Amino acid sequence: MITALLAFGSYWWASIILLGSLIEAAYLFKWFLNAVKSPVDPGTVHDEVIPEDFPEEPVKEPMAGASPAGIVARIPRQSSGGWIAPFMAAAVLAACGMLLATVFILRGRISGYRDMVLLLPLAVLVLWTVFDVIRVPFKLQMGLAIVCSAGYGLVFLPGLDGIRLVFGLIFIAGSAVQMVPLLNRRGHHRGLAGMLLALVFSLGNLLFASSALEFFFSWELMTITSFFLVVRGRQASGAALRYLVFSLGGAFSILAGLSFGSSPLAALLLGIGFLVKMGTLGLHIWLPGAYAETDDDVSTFFSSVTSKAGLFMLFLLAGLFVQEAIPAGFAAGTRLESLLSGITFTDLLGWLGVATAFAGAFLALFKEDIKYTLAYSSMGQVGYMLLSFALMSQLGWMNSLYLAVTHLMFKGMLFVAISGVVYRTKTRLMYQMGGLITRMPITFFTVLIGIIAVSGVPPLTGFGAKWMLYTALIEKGWYLQAALAMFASGIAFLYLFRLIHVIFLGQLKDEHRTVTEAPIWMLIPQVVGIAGIMLYSMYPSLLLKRLETAVAPFFETTISWDGYTVLSTLGYWNGTAVMYVTMGVFLVPLLWLLIVQRKNTQKVGQFNIVYAAERPYRPETTHFGYNFFAPYEKALGFLHKPLATRFWYRVVSVAEVAGSMVRKLYTGNIQTYALWIVIYTGILLSILQRGM
């Protein structure tokens, strides 16, 4: 119907129907979430919640054992209490989908191998719903899900090439690895394994979609399955509703954009839909809650895998975004005409990308909740990918794909590592941790590798990504964007330093003295991520040459290779040499300290220190973690105001006022309702008659 209305120029009617559908979906799902949410879920959690961390009266005597009341905010283990909604949704989706598919098959609308592949997510929901009904053990369900995901990749990925193959490996292989930590779960988690595998297959279907209908079907199935994964969080109903409303809004924008061919309006509408899924600045307010309030071992999928779906579609439809964004003749005869002429959508995407990178890093800087820190960090990394894509150059696209692949590794292993920390410590607040390096050494090493890669410090993959980004920006002449991107990288280093310092260094808390290393199922993806990061840091050409081949059909060659050295017009980078030099600089002094100076070292007790003329006796008083960057917030706090959130709250307020006015039409009189039905039928018939 929307396609037909837009084809006949009924833009207002199409807009009204889409807006009404969005409002109706928001209302219905809000009611649904209120009915099924956990009793401990207030439905309003969209940002971190900081409890009272210290009692009002100071501690005057040394205390052993448990910490004072209020010091630690406990987080219960992953609960299966939120299984009802996803389980019901899986059953209903599976039944309706398979019924519709059966009708289409009988009528001949679905036939052939490719069409059947599109139905795999629905088949998964049917099969895993049966598994839940007959109570197949969850570990077995997840094991089968991992095998099916790997099998999907082995069967279908060899038929892909170029950019589709790159994202296919991210969606399928990356998801298979990220599923491993869920094998640590015990008990029954109805609907989880099936919904997760359906999400993976719907992402895979995006790779093979050959028509607008196939693409939109897979996109919407990805949205609904990911929504029911968010719902499972203990306090995620508010975040899930916000995620769904923004996702549906983006999907409706895509639906409208598909009807405008290759026009600038199509580029605008499609771009908005893809940017919503990426969580770019202004459209990001769903992101922190959805990433943070989702179950800890599921959050990694949203950050490292599904966030790339929008980027993938930008690559596929890149030709749309090289058009001028401002219509010809706009502000003709004024000074604005000369300022706005020639501005393309990629120019706007470049500014949006660098703004997203800066905002993500800045918002992560002041968070106490570790998952919200990582959520905003992911937002910033997506900004770099968007900025690199917008450069529309060989080096820019190579860097965007390079970031997408390496982000899967380091952000995936960071989320899994932090999931293990939360699993053991029962808290997500960083300042309530400390000294965990001795209790969780493997997790510490994972986080260390991860933050080095994210921050762009030599010698890991992040350094090469930053070199390619700055080189491409300068070659393009985007000097201001390069400066802002470099400044954002500096901010990222600050919050990453805090992350590892506050959690793993400093003083070990009393309640964490018996903490052990993360479970083996959580360590496996960390080891895989570390291996990938170290491999591509030592030999970046293994990945870059394949990415160069993927983007070769779109741009002229601007780089060359001399062995392991990549040469550009501005300089060169040899990842292997950087790795050797850095290892030498750090390993030689370390070995000297361990071998030569070991006999001169003295191990002291935890509280064998004196500062400010006092000897501390509790770890809470010797480890600085809370409000770590207070001076920065005092100086730059005005940039921390949630302007985008306030804007969307005002939009919601306007919608509520309009809804209360429309509600007056519902008088309770059946004759009035009959009149509305007659009027609606008459309007609909007039529209259809006009179309015919």
XYZ file of C-alpha atoms in Angstrom:
692
model
C 0.000 0.000 0.000
C 2.773 2.448 0.898
C 4.547 1.732 -2.372
C 1.338 2.309 -4.324
C 0.560 5.558 -2.510
C 4.051 6.913 -3.118
C 3.943 5.814 -6.750
C 0.808 7.916 -7.283
C 2.227 10.898 -5.409
C 0.089 10.525 -2.273
C 2.978 11.481 -0.026
C 0.864 12.940 2.761
C -1.316 9.852 3.043
C 1.728 7.591 3.045
C 3.351 9.712 5.761
C 0.197 9.682 7.887
C -0.163 5.904 7.589
C 3.493 5.270 8.455
C 3.383 7.674 11.396
C 0.160 6.135 12.633
C 1.641 2.657 12.311
C 4.679 3.718 14.328
C 2.544 5.235 17.085
C 0.309 2.170 17.155
C 3.321 -0.138 17.399
C 4.765 1.954 20.227
C 1.481 1.791 22.133
C 0.938 -1.934 21.634
C 4.484 -2.917 22.521
C 4.452 -0.612 25.544
C 1.353 -2.417 26.774
C 2.969 -5.760 25.975
C 6.150 -4.906 27.876
C 4.215 -3.660 30.893
C 2.429 -7.005 30.970
C 5.500 -9.248 30.778
C 8.328 -7.251 32.378
C 10.093 -8.418 35.507
C 8.779 -7.182 38.892
C 12.157 -5.505 39.519
C 11.989 -3.613 36.220
C 10.697 -0.036 36.635
C 10.489 0.347 32.864
C 12.375 3.640 32.907
C 16.020 2.518 32.896
C 17.812 4.191 29.993
C 21.055 5.206 31.687
C 23.325 4.048 34.481
C 21.966 3.982 38.032
C 24.438 4.875 40.791
C 23.401 3.785 44.316
C 24.609 5.269 47.577
C 28.076 3.792 47.700
C 29.149 4.690 51.240
C 27.266 4.903 54.549
C 26.643 8.314 56.066
C 28.788 7.587 59.119
C 32.495 7.070 58.408
C 34.012 3.706 59.210
C 36.139 4.132 62.325
C 37.317 0.576 62.878
C 38.955 -1.865 60.525
C 36.423 -4.282 59.122
C 37.029 -7.712 57.730
C 34.861 -9.888 55.600
C 31.802 -8.357 54.035
C 31.827 -4.694 53.153
C 29.554 -2.115 54.826
C 25.948 -2.060 53.736
C 25.481 -0.102 50.593
C 29.039 -0.337 49.326
C 28.330 -2.961 46.704
C 25.400 -2.913 44.334
C 24.692 -6.585 43.805
C 23.564 -7.902 40.468
C 21.843 -11.289 40.599
C 22.859 -13.931 38.114
C 21.283 -14.007 34.709
C 17.652 -14.776 35.322
C 15.388 -16.830 33.154
C 12.373 -14.982 34.513
C 12.034 -12.975 31.319
C 11.558 -16.027 29.097
C 7.785 -15.766 28.672
C 7.728 -12.888 26.189
C 10.502 -14.196 23.904
C 9.107 -17.734 24.046
C 5.595 -16.597 23.148
C 6.999 -14.337 20.435
C 9.050 -17.166 18.947
C 6.011 -19.429 18.863
C 3.712 -16.799 17.340
C 6.303 -15.593 14.816
C 7.086 -19.141 13.800
C 3.447 -20.145 13.411
C 2.420 -17.045 11.454
C 5.557 -17.075 9.325
C 5.317 -20.716 8.389
C 1.577 -20.400 7.668
C 2.242 -17.460 5.369
C 5.163 -19.285 3.748
C 2.971 -22.333 3.127
C 0.356 -20.193 1.402
C 3.011 -18.535 -0.776
C 4.566 -21.883 -1.687
C 1.196 -23.323 -2.687
C 0.513 -20.278 -4.847
C 3.946 -20.453 -6.437
C 5.189 -17.133 -5.064
C 8.027 -18.832 -3.220
C 10.073 -21.321 -5.154
C 13.660 -22.192 -5.679
C 16.694 -22.454 -3.476
C 17.190 -18.742 -2.783
C 13.624 -18.138 -1.639
C 13.772 -21.104 0.695
C 16.916 -19.707 2.320
C 14.962 -16.605 3.324
C 12.664 -18.841 5.373
C 15.498 -20.320 7.452
C 14.997 -17.889 10.384
C 11.340 -18.912 10.610
C 12.267 -22.583 10.394
C 14.731 -22.034 13.241
C 12.026 -20.461 15.394
C 9.724 -23.434 14.750
C 12.379 -26.044 15.518
C 13.759 -24.362 18.629
C 10.248 -23.727 19.942
C 9.723 -27.479 19.730
C 13.021 -27.954 21.577
C 11.755 -25.685 24.345
C 8.434 -27.505 24.556
C 10.092 -30.904 24.937
C 12.674 -29.340 27.302
C 15.852 -30.042 25.383
C 18.768 -28.924 27.628
C 19.876 -25.374 26.938
C 23.533 -26.294 26.456
C 22.524 -28.729 23.736
C 20.341 -26.068 22.100
C 23.211 -23.587 22.087
C 25.631 -26.210 20.817
C 23.289 -26.948 17.919
C 22.903 -23.208 17.292
C 26.681 -22.799 17.036
C 26.927 -25.785 14.690
C 24.076 -24.457 12.524
C 25.651 -21.003 12.360
C 28.998 -22.481 11.345
C 27.293 -24.753 8.814
C 25.404 -21.793 7.343
C 28.721 -20.056 6.820
C 30.403 -23.083 5.278
C 27.538 -23.573 2.825
C 26.767 -20.009 1.769
C 29.844 -17.826 2.366
C 32.002 -19.452 -0.369
C 29.490 -18.129 -2.894
C 30.167 -14.535 -1.856
C 32.997 -12.206 -2.775
C 34.124 -8.653 -2.228
C 32.361 -6.541 0.372
C 29.564 -9.080 0.833
C 32.105 -11.704 1.878
C 33.704 -9.341 4.413
C 30.381 -8.649 6.109
C 29.364 -12.285 5.739
C 32.330 -13.296 7.869
C 31.403 -10.621 10.419
C 27.748 -11.651 10.593
C 28.139 -15.432 10.515
C 31.619 -16.369 11.738
C 31.630 -13.545 14.272
C 28.251 -14.602 15.644
C 29.322 -18.234 15.955
C 32.245 -17.225 18.169
C 30.098 -14.839 20.231
C 27.638 -17.664 20.976
C 30.230 -19.674 22.911
C 29.887 -17.774 26.247
C 26.211 -18.718 26.425
C 27.274 -22.333 26.943
C 28.154 -21.252 30.475
C 24.477 -20.808 31.321
C 22.632 -23.335 33.422
C 18.979 -24.223 33.562
C 16.351 -23.563 30.908
C 16.329 -20.304 28.949
C 13.304 -20.668 26.731
C 13.391 -18.802 23.449
C 16.988 -17.590 23.781
C 18.889 -20.009 21.532
C 16.264 -20.003 18.790
C 15.838 -16.235 18.767
C 19.599 -15.739 18.665
C 20.087 -18.130 15.756
C 17.155 -16.553 13.902
C 18.886 -13.181 14.328
C 22.098 -14.588 12.849
C 20.270 -16.098 9.868
C 18.316 -12.888 9.234
C 21.632 -11.020 9.131
C 22.918 -13.642 6.730
C 19.870 -13.190 4.515
C 20.794 -9.528 4.047
C 23.827 -10.778 2.146
C 21.702 -12.618 -0.414
C 18.686 -10.321 -0.735
C 18.157 -9.568 -4.424
C 14.981 -7.505 -4.220
C 13.529 -4.778 -2.052
C 11.000 -7.214 -0.578
C 13.652 -9.783 0.365
C 15.809 -7.098 1.933
C 12.970 -5.505 3.901
C 11.727 -8.892 5.128
C 15.197 -9.790 6.434
C 15.719 -6.318 7.921
C 12.444 -6.428 9.860
C 13.066 -9.984 11.031
C 16.465 -8.859 12.312
C 14.763 -6.022 14.198
C 12.083 -8.123 15.859
C 14.421 -10.949 16.898
C 16.954 -8.520 18.357
C 14.130 -6.738 20.211
C 13.116 -9.946 21.965
C 16.740 -10.515 22.930
C 16.867 -7.088 24.568
C 13.605 -7.790 26.422
C 15.279 -10.615 28.336
C 17.324 -8.155 30.390
C 16.307 -7.781 34.030
C 15.539 -4.062 33.701
C 15.439 -3.735 29.928
C 11.771 -3.084 29.114
C 12.268 0.675 28.766
C 15.408 0.249 26.682
C 13.711 -2.433 24.572
C 10.750 -0.172 23.793
C 13.037 2.692 22.831
C 15.091 0.350 20.649
C 12.001 -1.002 18.908
C 10.438 2.404 18.250
C 13.628 3.790 16.729
C 14.214 0.598 14.742
C 10.678 0.642 13.351
C 10.998 4.337 12.569
C 14.188 3.589 10.671
C 12.533 0.657 8.905
C 9.590 2.821 7.807
C 12.056 5.392 6.518
C 13.758 2.637 4.515
C 10.401 1.413 3.221
C 9.577 4.887 1.948
C 13.062 5.365 0.515
C 12.831 2.170 -1.520
C 9.957 3.740 -3.467
C 11.939 6.748 -4.723
C 14.455 4.968 -6.924
C 17.849 6.686 -6.963
C 16.696 10.223 -6.181
C 18.227 12.400 -3.447
C 15.084 11.840 -1.374
C 15.718 8.096 -1.548
C 19.277 8.659 -0.332
C 17.990 10.751 2.579
C 15.323 8.283 3.700
C 17.471 5.185 3.260
C 20.396 6.879 4.977
C 18.265 7.739 8.012
C 17.138 4.131 8.313
C 20.674 2.759 8.131
C 22.055 5.376 10.530
C 19.413 4.496 13.122
C 20.652 0.910 13.160
C 24.249 2.137 13.512
C 23.352 4.431 16.419
C 24.893 7.629 15.076
C 24.697 10.917 16.950
C 21.146 12.219 17.271
C 19.689 8.795 16.520
C 21.679 7.079 19.248
C 19.525 7.441 22.354
C 18.305 3.833 22.080
C 21.880 2.518 21.984
C 23.235 2.809 25.567
C 20.215 1.220 27.194
C 19.886 -1.557 24.621
C 23.580 -2.460 24.831
C 23.873 -2.183 28.611
C 20.574 -3.609 29.870
C 20.624 -6.657 27.602
C 21.908 -9.808 29.285
C 25.675 -9.526 29.678
C 26.549 -12.451 27.415
C 24.173 -11.224 24.685
C 25.267 -7.563 24.637
C 28.307 -8.405 22.559
C 26.097 -9.289 19.555
C 24.656 -5.783 19.382
C 28.013 -4.050 19.618
C 30.234 -6.267 17.493
C 27.781 -7.756 14.964
C 24.364 -6.140 14.438
C 25.752 -2.591 14.508
C 27.453 -3.409 11.176
C 24.158 -4.074 9.344
C 23.602 -0.385 8.624
C 27.200 0.045 7.489
C 26.837 -2.922 5.137
C 23.812 -1.352 3.467
C 25.639 1.968 3.105
C 28.360 0.142 1.190
C 25.853 -1.647 -1.041
C 24.014 1.571 -1.921
C 27.028 3.889 -1.873
C 26.180 5.317 -5.285
C 23.117 7.037 -3.838
C 25.140 9.096 -1.397
C 27.484 10.817 -3.831
C 24.580 13.003 -4.977
C 24.216 16.612 -3.930
C 22.195 16.852 -0.742
C 20.854 20.357 -1.395
C 18.323 20.656 -4.268
C 19.387 22.781 -7.208
C 18.039 26.300 -6.977
C 17.739 26.261 -3.197
C 18.270 29.780 -1.809
C 18.962 30.996 -5.342
C 20.430 34.457 -5.523
C 21.537 34.487 -1.888
C 24.857 33.946 -0.174
C 23.612 30.558 1.044
C 23.525 29.282 -2.522
C 27.301 29.482 -2.871
C 27.850 27.984 0.585
C 25.514 25.017 0.120
C 26.102 24.204 -3.519
C 28.133 21.075 -4.129
C 27.529 19.560 -0.687
C 26.942 15.835 -1.100
C 25.447 13.304 1.259
C 28.905 11.867 1.836
C 30.080 15.265 3.073
C 27.271 15.254 5.617
C 27.991 11.647 6.557
C 31.627 12.567 7.149
C 30.704 15.295 9.615
C 28.158 13.023 11.271
C 30.777 10.294 11.581
C 33.365 12.465 13.290
C 30.691 13.989 15.546
C 29.561 10.491 16.523
C 33.145 9.443 17.259
C 33.688 12.504 19.431
C 30.349 12.239 21.249
C 30.732 8.516 21.891
C 34.163 8.967 23.448
C 33.080 11.987 25.488
C 29.935 10.319 26.843
C 31.911 7.199 27.784
C 34.367 9.322 29.750
C 32.042 10.036 32.679
C 30.204 6.723 33.066
C 30.573 4.624 36.208
C 28.699 1.615 34.825
C 31.147 -0.432 32.804
C 28.561 -1.614 30.271
C 27.427 1.927 29.536
C 31.083 2.867 29.067
C 31.512 0.118 26.489
C 28.195 1.019 24.841
C 29.241 4.611 24.214
C 32.685 3.380 23.189
C 31.036 1.249 20.498
C 29.114 4.291 19.341
C 32.389 6.169 18.919
C 33.994 3.344 16.943
C 31.012 3.213 14.581
C 31.588 6.931 14.013
C 35.094 6.196 12.724
C 33.697 3.567 10.347
C 31.139 6.033 9.007
C 33.765 8.757 8.621
C 36.046 6.395 6.700
C 33.189 5.291 4.448
C 32.241 8.900 3.696
C 35.714 9.614 2.309
C 34.771 7.741 -0.861
C 38.362 6.753 -1.547
C 40.240 3.492 -1.726
C 42.079 4.032 1.544
C 38.942 5.323 3.264
C 36.867 2.282 2.341
C 39.695 -0.090 3.201
C 39.934 1.507 6.627
C 36.175 1.352 7.183
C 36.172 -2.377 6.427
C 39.370 -2.857 8.442
C 37.712 -1.178 11.426
C 34.574 -3.290 10.983
C 36.570 -6.530 11.085
C 38.907 -5.583 13.920
C 36.070 -3.968 15.901
C 34.361 -7.359 15.846
C 37.449 -8.809 17.513
C 38.424 -6.262 20.130
C 34.964 -5.037 21.072
C 33.617 -8.573 21.099
C 36.321 -9.790 23.435
C 35.973 -6.683 25.633
C 32.249 -7.257 26.107
C 32.822 -10.948 26.824
C 35.652 -10.154 29.247
C 33.547 -7.611 31.106
C 30.689 -10.098 31.119
C 33.010 -12.439 33.000
C 33.965 -9.693 35.453
C 30.317 -8.877 36.163
C 29.525 -12.584 36.460
C 32.171 -12.987 39.172
C 31.898 -9.677 41.060
C 28.093 -9.214 40.792
C 28.460 -5.505 40.082
C 28.735 -3.332 36.965
C 30.021 -0.228 38.747
C 33.726 0.196 38.127
C 34.518 2.067 41.343
C 33.270 -0.935 43.339
C 35.981 -3.075 41.782
C 39.758 -2.890 41.920
C 42.793 -5.144 42.187
C 41.252 -7.905 40.081
C 44.485 -8.434 38.157
C 45.540 -11.024 40.735
C 42.184 -12.808 40.689
C 41.402 -12.675 36.946
C 44.769 -12.442 35.118
C 43.566 -13.823 31.765
C 40.656 -11.401 31.694
C 43.047 -8.582 32.585
C 45.289 -9.461 29.649
C 42.267 -9.570 27.338
C 41.125 -6.128 28.443
C 44.680 -4.792 28.126
C 44.935 -6.004 24.531
C 41.446 -4.694 23.817
C 42.013 -1.170 25.100
C 45.340 -0.892 23.272
C 43.583 -1.882 20.044
C 40.667 0.515 20.633
C 42.808 3.506 21.585
C 45.065 3.293 18.530
C 48.286 2.982 20.516
C 51.117 1.053 18.795
C 51.582 -1.726 17.930
C 48.110 -3.276 17.596
C 45.471 -2.979 14.878
C 44.070 0.309 16.150
C 47.321 2.093 15.333
C 47.169 1.027 11.699
C 43.509 2.017 11.488
C 44.275 5.484 12.811
C 47.199 5.862 10.381
C 44.993 4.966 7.425
C 42.200 7.241 8.661
C 44.379 10.313 9.131
C 46.169 9.683 5.841
C 42.887 9.366 3.946
C 41.442 12.473 5.629
C 44.466 14.595 4.759
C 44.506 13.281 1.181
C 40.840 14.255 0.913
C 41.522 17.714 2.328
C 39.315 17.168 5.383
C 41.765 18.750 7.809
C 39.231 19.829 10.422
C 37.660 16.379 10.515
C 41.147 14.906 10.953
C 41.817 17.197 13.922
C 38.497 16.319 15.566
C 39.070 12.605 14.992
C 42.501 12.866 16.605
C 41.020 14.733 19.578
C 38.341 12.045 19.952
C 41.085 9.400 20.004
C 42.743 11.231 22.881
C 39.489 11.219 24.839
C 39.086 7.508 24.137
C 42.493 6.836 25.666
C 41.349 8.521 28.892
C 38.259 6.392 29.484
C 40.105 3.246 28.417
C 42.878 3.969 30.915
C 40.269 4.441 33.612
C 38.585 1.179 32.651
C 41.647 -0.963 33.225
C 42.975 1.072 36.173
C 39.805 1.124 38.235
C 38.818 -2.502 37.602
C 42.087 -4.409 37.623
C 44.696 -2.227 39.317
C 44.667 -0.579 42.725
C 43.297 -2.228 45.843
C 41.389 -5.501 45.925
C 38.088 -5.184 47.789
C 37.330 -7.517 50.683
C 34.291 -9.040 49.002
C 36.382 -9.931 45.939
C 39.187 -11.822 47.670
C 37.646 -15.160 46.720
C 36.810 -14.183 43.129
C 38.150 -16.610 40.530
C 38.880 -16.368 36.823
C 35.988 -16.189 34.362
C 34.464 -19.523 33.266
C 36.162 -21.360 30.430
C 33.280 -20.713 28.019
C 33.871 -16.986 28.455
C 37.624 -17.328 28.017
C 37.433 -19.133 24.661
C 36.143 -16.103 22.668
C 38.693 -13.921 24.441
C 41.544 -16.160 23.312
C 40.159 -16.230 19.760
C 39.906 -12.427 19.748
C 43.438 -12.002 21.089
C 44.786 -14.393 18.456
C 43.067 -12.449 15.680
C 44.232 -9.080 16.970
C 47.834 -10.240 17.354
C 47.841 -11.904 13.920
C 46.563 -8.844 12.060
C 48.778 -6.558 14.134
C 51.893 -8.514 13.227
C 50.878 -9.156 9.614
C 48.242 -6.556 8.646
C 48.773 -7.306 4.960
C 46.935 -10.615 5.451
C 43.739 -8.628 5.939
C 44.464 -5.399 4.089
C 45.292 -7.032 0.755
C 41.969 -8.849 0.801
C 40.163 -5.627 1.652
C 42.055 -3.903 -1.150
C 40.713 -6.537 -3.542
C 37.184 -6.027 -2.198
C 37.168 -2.270 -2.900
C 39.203 -2.452 -6.131
C 36.146 -2.311 -8.455
C 35.077 1.042 -7.001
C 38.204 3.229 -6.871
C 41.518 3.801 -8.540
C 44.527 2.447 -6.697
C 46.178 5.055 -4.464
C 48.390 2.782 -2.368
C 51.129 0.286 -3.160
C 52.945 -2.488 -1.337
C 56.609 -3.095 -0.677
C 56.686 -6.403 1.151
C 54.810 -5.818 4.405
C 54.914 -2.036 3.975
C 51.901 -0.134 2.664
C 52.840 3.064 0.818
C 50.574 6.079 0.377
C 51.090 9.550 -1.036
C 51.873 10.857 2.464
C 53.971 8.119 4.013
C 54.135 4.436 4.809
C 53.234 1.944 7.513
C 54.810 -1.406 8.272
C 52.806 -3.186 10.959
C 55.369 -5.951 11.317
C 58.207 -3.512 11.979
C 56.083 -1.521 14.434
C 55.291 -4.717 16.320
C 58.951 -5.753 16.547
C 60.103 -2.307 17.676
C 57.368 -1.998 20.301
C 58.038 -5.480 21.626
C 61.715 -4.644 21.939
C 61.071 -1.340 23.692
C 58.815 -2.951 26.306
C 60.154 -6.478 26.638
C 63.824 -5.597 27.182
C 63.167 -3.347 30.237
C 60.618 -5.871 31.532
C 63.091 -8.745 31.356
C 65.736 -6.574 33.024
C 63.362 -5.781 35.883
C 62.312 -9.397 36.304
C 65.805 -10.890 36.145
C 68.295 -8.282 37.342
C 66.227 -6.207 39.752
C 64.171 -9.038 41.210
C 66.520 -9.538 44.146
C 66.187 -5.864 45.099
C 62.398 -5.852 45.164
C 60.382 -6.103 48.361
C 56.782 -7.275 48.547
C 54.741 -5.259 51.007
C 51.313 -5.787 52.462
C 48.208 -4.230 50.981
C 48.014 -1.487 53.612
C 51.719 -1.076 54.316
C 51.566 2.470 52.962
C 51.219 5.933 54.417
C 49.838 9.004 52.718
C 48.515 12.334 54.022
C 50.026 11.369 57.406
C 47.575 8.469 57.723
C 47.783 4.721 57.339
C 44.735 3.369 55.508
C 43.060 0.182 56.636
C 40.343 -0.366 54.019
C 40.675 -0.776 50.236
C 37.790 1.646 49.627
C 39.906 4.476 51.044
C 43.017 3.675 49.030
C 41.671 3.202 45.515
C 40.503 6.259 43.599
C 37.787 5.242 41.171
C 34.541 7.138 41.650
C 33.987 10.285 39.558
C 37.432 9.713 38.118
C 37.414 12.624 35.672
C 35.609 15.190 37.812
C 37.954 18.056 36.766
C 37.236 17.370 33.091
C 33.511 17.281 33.749
C 33.708 20.594 35.576
C 35.511 22.182 32.635
C 33.649 20.502 29.759
C 30.422 19.424 31.409
C 28.352 21.659 29.139
C 29.191 19.265 26.288
C 27.782 16.407 28.339
C 24.194 17.655 28.260
C 21.859 15.143 26.576
C 20.589 17.495 23.869
C 19.454 14.692 21.558
C 17.603 12.998 24.398
C 15.844 16.231 25.300
C 14.816 16.715 21.680
C 13.251 13.270 21.454
C 11.539 13.714 24.813
C 9.894 16.834 23.415
C 8.815 14.885 20.353
C 7.227 12.299 22.640
C 5.516 15.055 24.644
C 4.014 16.518 21.475
C 2.835 13.046 20.435
C 1.221 12.501 23.835
C -0.607 15.835 23.638
C -1.816 15.036 20.130
C -2.880 11.587 21.281
C -4.890 12.988 24.172
C -6.701 15.278 21.732
C -7.460 12.460 19.311
C -8.648 10.315 22.196
C -11.596 12.667 22.630
C -13.003 11.144 19.461
C -13.606 7.952 21.430
C -16.880 8.923 23.092
C -18.072 5.454 24.046
C -21.087 5.855 21.753
C -21.305 3.039 19.209
C -23.099 5.295 16.730
C -20.137 7.663 16.762
C -17.787 4.774 16.041
C -19.992 3.660 13.154
C -19.775 7.184 11.737
C -15.958 7.114 11.904
C -15.945 3.760 10.098
C -18.135 5.139 7.325
C -15.931 8.226 6.957
C -12.755 6.101 6.904
C -14.261 3.760 4.291
C -15.247 6.697 2.108
C -11.765 8.212 2.275
C -10.168 4.848 1.491
C -12.449 4.290 -1.505
C -11.699 7.755 -2.862
C -7.968 7.083 -2.609
C -8.318 3.734 -4.360
C -10.517 5.242 -7.081
C -7.950 7.963 -7.663
C -5.226 5.356 -7.952
C -7.212 3.331 -10.487
